[in-house]
Tab-separated table of C-alpha atoms in Angstrom:
chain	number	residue	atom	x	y	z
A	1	UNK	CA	0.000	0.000	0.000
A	2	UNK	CA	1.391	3.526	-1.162
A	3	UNK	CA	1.796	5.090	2.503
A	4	UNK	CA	2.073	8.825	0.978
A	5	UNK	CA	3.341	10.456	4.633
A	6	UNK	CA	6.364	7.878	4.226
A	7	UNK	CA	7.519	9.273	0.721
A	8	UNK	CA	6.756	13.055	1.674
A	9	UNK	CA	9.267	12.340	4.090
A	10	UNK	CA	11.681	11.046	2.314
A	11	UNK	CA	11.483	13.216	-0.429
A	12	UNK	CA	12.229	16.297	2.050
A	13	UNK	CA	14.695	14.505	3.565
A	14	UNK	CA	16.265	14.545	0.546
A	15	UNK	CA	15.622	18.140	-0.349
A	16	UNK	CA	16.867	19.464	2.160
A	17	UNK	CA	20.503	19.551	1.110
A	18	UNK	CA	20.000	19.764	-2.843
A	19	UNK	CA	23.545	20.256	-3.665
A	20	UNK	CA	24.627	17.399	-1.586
A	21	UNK	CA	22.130	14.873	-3.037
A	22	UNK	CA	22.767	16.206	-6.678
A	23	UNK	CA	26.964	15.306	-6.098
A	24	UNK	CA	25.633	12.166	-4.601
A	25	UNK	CA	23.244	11.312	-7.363
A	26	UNK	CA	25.601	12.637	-10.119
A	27	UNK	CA	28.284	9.594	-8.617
A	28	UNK	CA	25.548	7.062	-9.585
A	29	UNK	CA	24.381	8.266	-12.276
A	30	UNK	CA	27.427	8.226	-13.972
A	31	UNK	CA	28.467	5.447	-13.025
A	32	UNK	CA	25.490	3.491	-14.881
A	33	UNK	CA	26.072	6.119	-18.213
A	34	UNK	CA	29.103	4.812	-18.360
A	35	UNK	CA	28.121	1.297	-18.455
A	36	UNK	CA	25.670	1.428	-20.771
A	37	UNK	CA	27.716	3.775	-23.143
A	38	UNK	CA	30.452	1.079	-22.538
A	39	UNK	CA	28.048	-1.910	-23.634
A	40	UNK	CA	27.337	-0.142	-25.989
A	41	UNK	CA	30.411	0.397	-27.487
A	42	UNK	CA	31.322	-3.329	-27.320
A	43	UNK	CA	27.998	-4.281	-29.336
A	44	UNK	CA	28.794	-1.611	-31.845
A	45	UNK	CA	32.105	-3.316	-32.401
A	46	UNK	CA	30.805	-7.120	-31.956
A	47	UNK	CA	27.707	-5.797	-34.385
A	48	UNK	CA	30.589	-4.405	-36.611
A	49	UNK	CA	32.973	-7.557	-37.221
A	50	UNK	CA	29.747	-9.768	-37.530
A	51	UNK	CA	28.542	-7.561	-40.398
A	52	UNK	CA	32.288	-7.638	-42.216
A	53	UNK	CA	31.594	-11.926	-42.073
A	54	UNK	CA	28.018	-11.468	-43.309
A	55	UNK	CA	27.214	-13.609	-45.661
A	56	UNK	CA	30.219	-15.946	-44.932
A	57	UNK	CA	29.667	-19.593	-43.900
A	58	UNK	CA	32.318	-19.159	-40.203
A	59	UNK	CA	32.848	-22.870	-40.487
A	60	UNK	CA	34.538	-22.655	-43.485
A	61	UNK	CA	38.441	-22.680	-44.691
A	62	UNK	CA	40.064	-21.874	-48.282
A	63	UNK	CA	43.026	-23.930	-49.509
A	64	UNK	CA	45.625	-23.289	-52.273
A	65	UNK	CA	49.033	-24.520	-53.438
A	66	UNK	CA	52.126	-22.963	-53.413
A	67	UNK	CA	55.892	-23.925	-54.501
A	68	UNK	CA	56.809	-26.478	-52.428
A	69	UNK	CA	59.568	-26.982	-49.809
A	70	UNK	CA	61.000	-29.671	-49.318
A	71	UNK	CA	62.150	-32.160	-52.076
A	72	UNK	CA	60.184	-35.528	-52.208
A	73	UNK	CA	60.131	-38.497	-54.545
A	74	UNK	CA	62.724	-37.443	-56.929
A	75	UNK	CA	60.462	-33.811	-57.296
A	76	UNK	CA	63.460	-30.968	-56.292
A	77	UNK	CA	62.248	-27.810	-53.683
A	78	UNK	CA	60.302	-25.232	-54.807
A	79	UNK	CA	58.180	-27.536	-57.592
A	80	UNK	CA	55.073	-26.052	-58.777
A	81	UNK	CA	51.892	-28.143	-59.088
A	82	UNK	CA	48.314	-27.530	-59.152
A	83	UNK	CA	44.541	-28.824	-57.757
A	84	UNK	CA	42.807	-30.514	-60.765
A	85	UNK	CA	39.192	-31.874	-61.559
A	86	UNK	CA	39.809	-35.363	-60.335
A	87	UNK	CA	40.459	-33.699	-56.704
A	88	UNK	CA	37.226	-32.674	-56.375
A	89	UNK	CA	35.841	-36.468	-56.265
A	90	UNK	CA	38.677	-37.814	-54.418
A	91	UNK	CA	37.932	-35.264	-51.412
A	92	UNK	CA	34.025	-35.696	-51.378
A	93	UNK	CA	34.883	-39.345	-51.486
A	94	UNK	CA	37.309	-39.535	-48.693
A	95	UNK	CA	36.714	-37.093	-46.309
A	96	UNK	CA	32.906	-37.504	-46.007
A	97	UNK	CA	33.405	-34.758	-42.827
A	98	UNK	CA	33.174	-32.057	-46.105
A	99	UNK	CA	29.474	-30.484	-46.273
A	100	UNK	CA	30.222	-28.310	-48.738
A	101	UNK	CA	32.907	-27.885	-51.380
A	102	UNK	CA	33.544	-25.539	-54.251
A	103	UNK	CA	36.298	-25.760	-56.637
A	104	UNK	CA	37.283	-22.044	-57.779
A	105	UNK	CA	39.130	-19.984	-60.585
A	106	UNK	CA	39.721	-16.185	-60.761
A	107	UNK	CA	40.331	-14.326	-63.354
A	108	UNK	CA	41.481	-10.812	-63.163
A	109	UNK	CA	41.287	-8.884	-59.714
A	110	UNK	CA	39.214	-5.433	-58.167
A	111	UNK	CA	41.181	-2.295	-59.414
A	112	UNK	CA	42.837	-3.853	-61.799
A	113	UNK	CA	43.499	-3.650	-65.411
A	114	UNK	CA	40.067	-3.680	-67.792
A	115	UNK	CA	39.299	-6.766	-68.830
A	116	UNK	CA	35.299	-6.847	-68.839
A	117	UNK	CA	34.193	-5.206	-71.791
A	118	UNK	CA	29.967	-3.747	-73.725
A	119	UNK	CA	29.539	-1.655	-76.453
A	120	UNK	CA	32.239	1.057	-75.998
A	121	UNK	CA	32.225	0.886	-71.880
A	122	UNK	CA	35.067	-0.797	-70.569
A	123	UNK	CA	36.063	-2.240	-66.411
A	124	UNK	CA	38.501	-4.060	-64.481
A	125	UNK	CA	36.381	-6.568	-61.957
A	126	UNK	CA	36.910	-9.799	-60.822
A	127	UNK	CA	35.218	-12.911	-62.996
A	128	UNK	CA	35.218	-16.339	-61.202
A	129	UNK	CA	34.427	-20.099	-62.292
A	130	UNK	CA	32.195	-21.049	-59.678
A	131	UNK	CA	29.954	-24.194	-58.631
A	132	UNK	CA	26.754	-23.128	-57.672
A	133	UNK	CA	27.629	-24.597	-54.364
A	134	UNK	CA	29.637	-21.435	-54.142
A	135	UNK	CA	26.385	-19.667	-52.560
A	136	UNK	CA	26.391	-22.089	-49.509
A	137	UNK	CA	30.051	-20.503	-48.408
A	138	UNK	CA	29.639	-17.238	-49.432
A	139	UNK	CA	26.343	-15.708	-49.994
A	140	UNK	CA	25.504	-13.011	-52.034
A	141	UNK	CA	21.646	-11.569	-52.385
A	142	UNK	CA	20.641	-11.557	-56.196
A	143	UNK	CA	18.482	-9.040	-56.926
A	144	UNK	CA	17.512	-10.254	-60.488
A	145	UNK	CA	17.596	-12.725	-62.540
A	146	UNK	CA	19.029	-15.521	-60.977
A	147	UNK	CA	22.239	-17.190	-59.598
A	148	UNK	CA	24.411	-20.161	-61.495
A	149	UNK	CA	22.856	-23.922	-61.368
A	150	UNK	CA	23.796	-27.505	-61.743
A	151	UNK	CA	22.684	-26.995	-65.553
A	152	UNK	CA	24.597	-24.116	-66.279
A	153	UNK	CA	27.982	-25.903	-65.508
A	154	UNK	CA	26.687	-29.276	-67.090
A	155	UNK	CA	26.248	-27.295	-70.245
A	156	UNK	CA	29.227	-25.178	-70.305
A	157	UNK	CA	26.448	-22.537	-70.449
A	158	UNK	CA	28.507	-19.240	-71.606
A	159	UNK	CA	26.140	-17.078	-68.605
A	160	UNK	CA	26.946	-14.769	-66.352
A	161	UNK	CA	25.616	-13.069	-63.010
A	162	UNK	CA	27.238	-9.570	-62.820
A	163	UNK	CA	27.430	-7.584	-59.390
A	164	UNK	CA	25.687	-4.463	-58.757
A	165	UNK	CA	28.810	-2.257	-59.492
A	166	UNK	CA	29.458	-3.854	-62.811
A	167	UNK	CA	25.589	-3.000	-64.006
A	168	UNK	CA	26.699	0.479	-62.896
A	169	UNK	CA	29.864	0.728	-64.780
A	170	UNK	CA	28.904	-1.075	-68.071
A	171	UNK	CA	25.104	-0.219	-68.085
A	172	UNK	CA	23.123	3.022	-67.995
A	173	UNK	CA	20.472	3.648	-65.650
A	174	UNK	CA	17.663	2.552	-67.501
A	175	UNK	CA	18.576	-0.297	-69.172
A	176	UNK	CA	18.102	-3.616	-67.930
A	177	UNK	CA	20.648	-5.714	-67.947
A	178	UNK	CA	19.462	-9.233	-67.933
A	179	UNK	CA	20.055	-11.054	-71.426
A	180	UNK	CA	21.944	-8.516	-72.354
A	181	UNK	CA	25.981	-9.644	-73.128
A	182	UNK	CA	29.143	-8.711	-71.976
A	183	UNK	CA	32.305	-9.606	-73.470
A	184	UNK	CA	34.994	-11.267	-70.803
A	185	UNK	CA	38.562	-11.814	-72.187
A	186	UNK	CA	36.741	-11.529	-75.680
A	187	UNK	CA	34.609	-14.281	-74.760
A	188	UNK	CA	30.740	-13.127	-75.020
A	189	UNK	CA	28.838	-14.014	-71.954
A	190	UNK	CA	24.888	-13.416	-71.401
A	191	UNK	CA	23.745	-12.006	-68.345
A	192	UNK	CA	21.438	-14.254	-66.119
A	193	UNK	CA	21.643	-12.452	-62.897
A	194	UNK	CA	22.502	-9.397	-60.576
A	195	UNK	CA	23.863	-9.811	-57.234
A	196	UNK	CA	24.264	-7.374	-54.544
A	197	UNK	CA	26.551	-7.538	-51.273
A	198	UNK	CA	25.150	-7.806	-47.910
A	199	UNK	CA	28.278	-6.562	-46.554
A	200	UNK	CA	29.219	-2.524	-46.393
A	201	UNK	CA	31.474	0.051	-47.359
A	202	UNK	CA	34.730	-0.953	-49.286
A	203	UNK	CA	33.661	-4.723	-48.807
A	204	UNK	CA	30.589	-4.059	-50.369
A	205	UNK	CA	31.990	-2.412	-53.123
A	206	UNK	CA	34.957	-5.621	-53.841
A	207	UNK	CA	32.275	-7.818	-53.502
A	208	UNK	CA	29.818	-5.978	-56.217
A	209	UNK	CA	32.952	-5.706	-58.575
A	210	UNK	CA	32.691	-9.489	-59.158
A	211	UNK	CA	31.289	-11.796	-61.873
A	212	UNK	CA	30.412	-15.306	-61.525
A	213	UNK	CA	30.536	-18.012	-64.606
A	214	UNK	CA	29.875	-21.597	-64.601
A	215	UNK	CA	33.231	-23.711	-63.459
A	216	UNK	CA	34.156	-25.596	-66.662
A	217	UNK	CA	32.698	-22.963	-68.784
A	218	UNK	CA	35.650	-20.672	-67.347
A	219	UNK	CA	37.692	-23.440	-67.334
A	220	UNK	CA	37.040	-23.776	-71.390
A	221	UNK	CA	36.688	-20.309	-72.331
A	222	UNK	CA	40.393	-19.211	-70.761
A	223	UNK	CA	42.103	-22.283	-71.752
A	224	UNK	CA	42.378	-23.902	-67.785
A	225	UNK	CA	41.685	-26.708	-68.811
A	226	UNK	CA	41.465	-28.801	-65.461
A	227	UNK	CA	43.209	-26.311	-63.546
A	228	UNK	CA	41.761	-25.430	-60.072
A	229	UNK	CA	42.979	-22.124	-57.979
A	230	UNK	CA	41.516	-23.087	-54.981
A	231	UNK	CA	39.119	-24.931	-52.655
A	232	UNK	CA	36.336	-23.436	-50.779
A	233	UNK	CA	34.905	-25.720	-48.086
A	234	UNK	CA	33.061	-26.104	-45.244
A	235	UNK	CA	32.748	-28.968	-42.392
A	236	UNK	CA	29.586	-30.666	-40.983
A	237	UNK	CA	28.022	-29.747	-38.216
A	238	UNK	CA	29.807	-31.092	-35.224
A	239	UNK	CA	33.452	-31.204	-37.213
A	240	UNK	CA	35.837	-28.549	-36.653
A	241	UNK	CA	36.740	-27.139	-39.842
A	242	UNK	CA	40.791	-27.282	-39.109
A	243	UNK	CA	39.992	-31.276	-38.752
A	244	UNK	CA	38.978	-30.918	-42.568
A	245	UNK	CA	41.477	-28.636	-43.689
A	246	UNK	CA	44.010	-30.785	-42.966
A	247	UNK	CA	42.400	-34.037	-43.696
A	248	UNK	CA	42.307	-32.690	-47.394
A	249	UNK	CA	46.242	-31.151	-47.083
A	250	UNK	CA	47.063	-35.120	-46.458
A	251	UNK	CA	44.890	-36.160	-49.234
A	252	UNK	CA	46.014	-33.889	-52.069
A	253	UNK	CA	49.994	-33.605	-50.435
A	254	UNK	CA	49.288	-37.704	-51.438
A	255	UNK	CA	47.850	-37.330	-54.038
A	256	UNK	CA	50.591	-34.797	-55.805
A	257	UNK	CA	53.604	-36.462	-54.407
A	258	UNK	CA	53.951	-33.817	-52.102
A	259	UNK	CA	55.789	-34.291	-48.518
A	260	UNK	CA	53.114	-34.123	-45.995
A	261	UNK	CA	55.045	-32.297	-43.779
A	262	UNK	CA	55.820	-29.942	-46.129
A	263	UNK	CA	55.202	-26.515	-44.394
A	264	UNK	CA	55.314	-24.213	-47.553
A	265	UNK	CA	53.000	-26.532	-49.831
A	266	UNK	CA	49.798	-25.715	-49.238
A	267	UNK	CA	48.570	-21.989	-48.571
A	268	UNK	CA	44.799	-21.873	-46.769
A	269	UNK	CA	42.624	-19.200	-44.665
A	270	UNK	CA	40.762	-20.688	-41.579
A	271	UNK	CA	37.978	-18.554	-41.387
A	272	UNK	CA	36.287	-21.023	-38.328
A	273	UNK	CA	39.644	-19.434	-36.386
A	274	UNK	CA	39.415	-16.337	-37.086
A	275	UNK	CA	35.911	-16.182	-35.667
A	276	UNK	CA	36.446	-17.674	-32.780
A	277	UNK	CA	39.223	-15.085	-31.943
A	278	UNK	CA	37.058	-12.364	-32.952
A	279	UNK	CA	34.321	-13.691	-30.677
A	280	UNK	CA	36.827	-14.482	-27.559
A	281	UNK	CA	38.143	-10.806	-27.874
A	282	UNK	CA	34.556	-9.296	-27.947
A	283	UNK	CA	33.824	-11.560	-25.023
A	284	UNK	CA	36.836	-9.774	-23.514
A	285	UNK	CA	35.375	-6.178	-24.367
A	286	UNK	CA	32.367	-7.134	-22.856
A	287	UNK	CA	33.735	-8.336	-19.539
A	288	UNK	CA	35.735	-5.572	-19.336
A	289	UNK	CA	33.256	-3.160	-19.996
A	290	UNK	CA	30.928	-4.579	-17.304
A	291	UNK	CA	34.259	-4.569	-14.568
A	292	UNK	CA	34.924	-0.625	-15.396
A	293	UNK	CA	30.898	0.235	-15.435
A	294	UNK	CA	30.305	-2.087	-11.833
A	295	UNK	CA	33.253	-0.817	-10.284
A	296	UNK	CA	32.441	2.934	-10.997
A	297	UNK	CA	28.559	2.307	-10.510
A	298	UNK	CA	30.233	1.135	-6.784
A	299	UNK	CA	31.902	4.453	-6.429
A	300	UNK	CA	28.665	6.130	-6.807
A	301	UNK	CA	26.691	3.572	-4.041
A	302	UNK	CA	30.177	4.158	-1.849
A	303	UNK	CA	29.503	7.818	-1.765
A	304	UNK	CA	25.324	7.353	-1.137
A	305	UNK	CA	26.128	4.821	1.723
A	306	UNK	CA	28.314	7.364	3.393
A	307	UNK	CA	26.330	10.581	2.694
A	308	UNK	CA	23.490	8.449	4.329
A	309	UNK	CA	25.665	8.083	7.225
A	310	UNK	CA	26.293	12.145	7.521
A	311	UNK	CA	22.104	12.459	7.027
A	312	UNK	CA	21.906	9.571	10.225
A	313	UNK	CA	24.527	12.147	12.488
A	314	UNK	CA	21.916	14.790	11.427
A	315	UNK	CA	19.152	12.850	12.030
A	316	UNK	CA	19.673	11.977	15.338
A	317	UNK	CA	17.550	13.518	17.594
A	318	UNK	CA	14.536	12.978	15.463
A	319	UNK	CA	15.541	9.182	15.423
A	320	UNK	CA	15.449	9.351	19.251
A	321	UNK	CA	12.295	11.044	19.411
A	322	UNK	CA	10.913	8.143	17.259
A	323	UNK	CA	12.235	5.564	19.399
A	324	UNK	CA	10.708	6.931	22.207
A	325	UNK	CA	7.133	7.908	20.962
A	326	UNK	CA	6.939	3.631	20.013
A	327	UNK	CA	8.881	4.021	16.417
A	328	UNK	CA	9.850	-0.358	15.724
A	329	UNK	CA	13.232	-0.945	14.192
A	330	UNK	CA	11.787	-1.788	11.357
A	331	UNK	CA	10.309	1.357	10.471
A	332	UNK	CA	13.629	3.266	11.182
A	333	UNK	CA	15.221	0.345	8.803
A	334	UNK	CA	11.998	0.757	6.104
A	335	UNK	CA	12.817	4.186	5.680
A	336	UNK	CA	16.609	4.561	5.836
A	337	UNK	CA	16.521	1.972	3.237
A	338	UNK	CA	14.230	3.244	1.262
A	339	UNK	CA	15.909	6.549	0.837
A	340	UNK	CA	18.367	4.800	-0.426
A	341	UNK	CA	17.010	2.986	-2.956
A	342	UNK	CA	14.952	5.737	-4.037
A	343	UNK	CA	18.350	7.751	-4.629
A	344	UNK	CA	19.831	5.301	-6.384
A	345	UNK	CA	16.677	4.701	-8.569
A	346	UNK	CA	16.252	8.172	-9.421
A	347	UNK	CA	20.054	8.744	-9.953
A	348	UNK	CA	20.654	5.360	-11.968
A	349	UNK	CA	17.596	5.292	-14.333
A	350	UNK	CA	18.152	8.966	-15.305
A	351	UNK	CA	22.137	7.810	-16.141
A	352	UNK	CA	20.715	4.788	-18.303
A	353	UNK	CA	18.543	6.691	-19.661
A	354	UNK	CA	20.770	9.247	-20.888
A	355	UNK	CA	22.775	6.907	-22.125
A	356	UNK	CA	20.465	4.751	-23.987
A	357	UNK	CA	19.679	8.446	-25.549
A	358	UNK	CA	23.125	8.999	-26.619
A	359	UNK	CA	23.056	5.478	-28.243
A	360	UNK	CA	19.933	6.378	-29.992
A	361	UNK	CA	21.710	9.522	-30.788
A	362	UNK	CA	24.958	8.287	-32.170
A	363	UNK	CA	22.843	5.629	-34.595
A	364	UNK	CA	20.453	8.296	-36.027
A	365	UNK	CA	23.134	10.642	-36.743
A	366	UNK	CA	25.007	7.883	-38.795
A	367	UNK	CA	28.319	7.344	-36.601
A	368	UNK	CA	28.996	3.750	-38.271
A	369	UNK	CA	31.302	2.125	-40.015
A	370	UNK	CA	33.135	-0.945	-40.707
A	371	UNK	CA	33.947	-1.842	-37.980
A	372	UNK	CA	31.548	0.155	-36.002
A	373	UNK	CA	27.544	-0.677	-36.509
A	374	UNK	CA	24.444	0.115	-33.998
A	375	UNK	CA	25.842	0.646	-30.863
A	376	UNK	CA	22.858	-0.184	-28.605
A	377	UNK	CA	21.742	-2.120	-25.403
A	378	UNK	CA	18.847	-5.019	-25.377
A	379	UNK	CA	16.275	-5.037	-22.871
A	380	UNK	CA	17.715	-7.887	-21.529
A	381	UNK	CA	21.156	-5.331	-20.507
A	382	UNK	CA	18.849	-2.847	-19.600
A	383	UNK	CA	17.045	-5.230	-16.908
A	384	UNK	CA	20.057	-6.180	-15.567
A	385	UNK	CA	21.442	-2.605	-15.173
A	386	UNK	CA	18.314	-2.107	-13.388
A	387	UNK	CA	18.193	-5.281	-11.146
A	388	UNK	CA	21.887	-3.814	-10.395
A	389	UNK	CA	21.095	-0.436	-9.273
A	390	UNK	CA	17.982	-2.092	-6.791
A	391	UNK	CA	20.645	-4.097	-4.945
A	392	UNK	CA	23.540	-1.645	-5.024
A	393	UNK	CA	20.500	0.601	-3.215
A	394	UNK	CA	19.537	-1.757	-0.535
A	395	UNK	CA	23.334	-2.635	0.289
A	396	UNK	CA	23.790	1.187	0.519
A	397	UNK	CA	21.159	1.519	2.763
A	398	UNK	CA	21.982	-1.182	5.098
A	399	UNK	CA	25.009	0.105	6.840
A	400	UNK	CA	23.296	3.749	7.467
A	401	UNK	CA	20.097	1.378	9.192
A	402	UNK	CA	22.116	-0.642	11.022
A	403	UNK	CA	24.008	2.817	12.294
A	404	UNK	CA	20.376	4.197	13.193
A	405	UNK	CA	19.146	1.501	14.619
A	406	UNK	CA	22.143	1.494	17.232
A	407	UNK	CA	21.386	4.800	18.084
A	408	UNK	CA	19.749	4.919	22.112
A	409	UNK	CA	16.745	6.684	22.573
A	410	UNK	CA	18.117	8.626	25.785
A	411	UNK	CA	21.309	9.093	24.236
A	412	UNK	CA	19.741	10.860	21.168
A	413	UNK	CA	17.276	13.491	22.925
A	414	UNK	CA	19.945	14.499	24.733
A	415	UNK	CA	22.250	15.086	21.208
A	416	UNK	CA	22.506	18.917	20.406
């Protein structure tokens, strides 16, 4: 039941020395701005390096060859040698771990020299021999048209699914691209599809600058032959992707007369690890971010418990008085708590709430980036910042009651 004499006394208790219970407050409140501004912070960077893997399968690995060595079977150091066609069986045949695998060529690179060319409009992008498995590891959204399938590469089809920066280089505005052609290498390709990144910024931008074509149509068109750059693959569910990665290092090192423990033979790109690092140093962030916010939240209680203590000295005639007119304990306790927690209410949700603000702020007036994206608190934070500032209240108040509470009646009429 709202007892409305008990809170008009505790609000002019607290009145009655603004400045003091503003400097109080201020400790408090500031101490749980900080926090959330902190949390924040760390989900704005946590949001940010989740956004640069968007659309990236993070149990996946890439593997290459390079020169080898070490000298094996009669082959000397620094041999050359390649992943064919007849690797891609062997490794869905022997390392049944493998959920996915794609079998990649590149031709040409972002920024550099014009090789994609329509009508008199020339640019320099990217152009890769894909599977259409490709889309399992790394995702693009395709905004027309549609993406490479099985029938495409059983065909040699000579299609193509251009990004959204090569539609803007080598189309105008209006036109629509799809069946239109593009010349690649002077090989004429027709266009089947648009893609888009979900990524941002300059990774949006590399990823747009690409064009996909069917695997063996590339490898046909550009004289390849059998010749594979790379291998894209991912591990089942359950299998860590390293497991794989070097399950198929063994199989091809075998399979190319390579020495297994060859250090320099095969080049790959574990992007499992790199997640997991990423995520154990925003766990880091976070923990520190709650260790700063709690310890100067504490600051702020420290300074309420002891200004409470100052208000008890005050207070301690009119404590006496209340002892001796029939006032329990736990009245005295009731109240001296409660003007405590109602500080550190007041103090607390006006610092989260500020802070939230300044969140709010921050996203509205665009202050992303790559690394950087909505820097925001859940509810779920914001309860717990809450459930925080109820107990930090109640310990605050408990020292000042048990103070009062040890105060003698007699004793404290007789205090000046």
């Amino acid at each position: 039941m709202f007892d409305r004499d008990l809170w008009g006394e505790i609000w002019n208790t607290l009145s009655r020395n603004k400045l003091r219970t503003f400097l109080t407050a201020f400790g408090v409140g500031w101490g749980i701005f900080m926090l959330v501004i902190m949390l924040g912070a760390g989900n704005g960077l946590a949001n940010g390096a989740k956004k640069g893997f968007a659309g990236w399968a993070t149990n996946s690995a890439f593997i290459w060859t390079q020169p080898t060595s070490i000298p094996y079977h009669g082959f000397s150091r620094g041999r050359r040698f390649y992943f064919n066609n007849d690797d891609i069986g062997a490794i869905i045949r022997e390392i049944p771990e493998v959920e996915y695998l794609a079998p990649r060529n590149q031709l040409g690179g972002w920024q550099g020299g014009n090789n994609v060319v329509r009508n008199n409009k020339t640019g320099a992008f990217s152009v890769y021999g894909d599977m259409p498995v490709v889309m399992k590891i790394q995702s693009s959204a395709v905004d027309t048209g549609r993406f490479l399938n099985d029938k495409d590469v059983a065909d040699q089809r000579k299609v193509c699914v251009i990004g959204k920066r090569v539609r803007e280089v080598l189309f105008e505005p209006h036109e629509d691209p799809i069946g239109e052609y593009i010349r690649i290498n002077g090989v004429f390709f027709q266009v089947v599809g648009m893609h888009r990144s979900i990524r941002s910024s300059d990774n949006a931008e590399e990823d747009e600058s690409t064009i996909y074509v069917p695997f063996t149509t590339f490898q046909n068109a550009f004289n390849y032959h059998n010749f594979v750059s790379w291998f894209s693959v991912t591990a089942r569910e359950g299998t860590p992707v390293s497991e794989v990665e070097e399950g198929i290092k063994k199989l091809m090192a075998r399979r190319h007369d390579v020495d297994p423990n060859d250090p320099m033979a095969f080049g790959s790109f574990n992007l499992e690890e790199q997640f997991d690092k990423m995520n154990q140093l925003l766990i880091g962030i976070n923990l520190l971010s709650w260790i700063v916010g709690i310890l100067t939240l504490l600051a702020g209680v420290i300074g309420i418990s002891n200004i409470m203590l100052v208000i008890i000295k005050e207070r301690t005639k009119e404590i006496g008085v209340r002892r001796a007119i029939g006032a329990t304990p736990r009245i005295i306790r009731r109240q001296i708590v409660l003007e405590s927690v109602s500080l550190t209410l007041l103090a607390g949700y006006t610092g989260l709430t500020l802070g939230v603000g300044l969140l709010e702020l921050l996203i509205l007036a665009g202050m992303e980036g790559d690394f950087f994206h909505r820097p925001e608190v859940d509810l779920r934070t914001a309860l717990i910042a809450l459930s925080v500032l109820i107990v930090s209240g109640l310990f605050a108040g408990l020292i000042p009651a048990s103070r009062a509470l040890r105060i003698n009646a007699v004793d404290a009429l007789r205090a000046e």
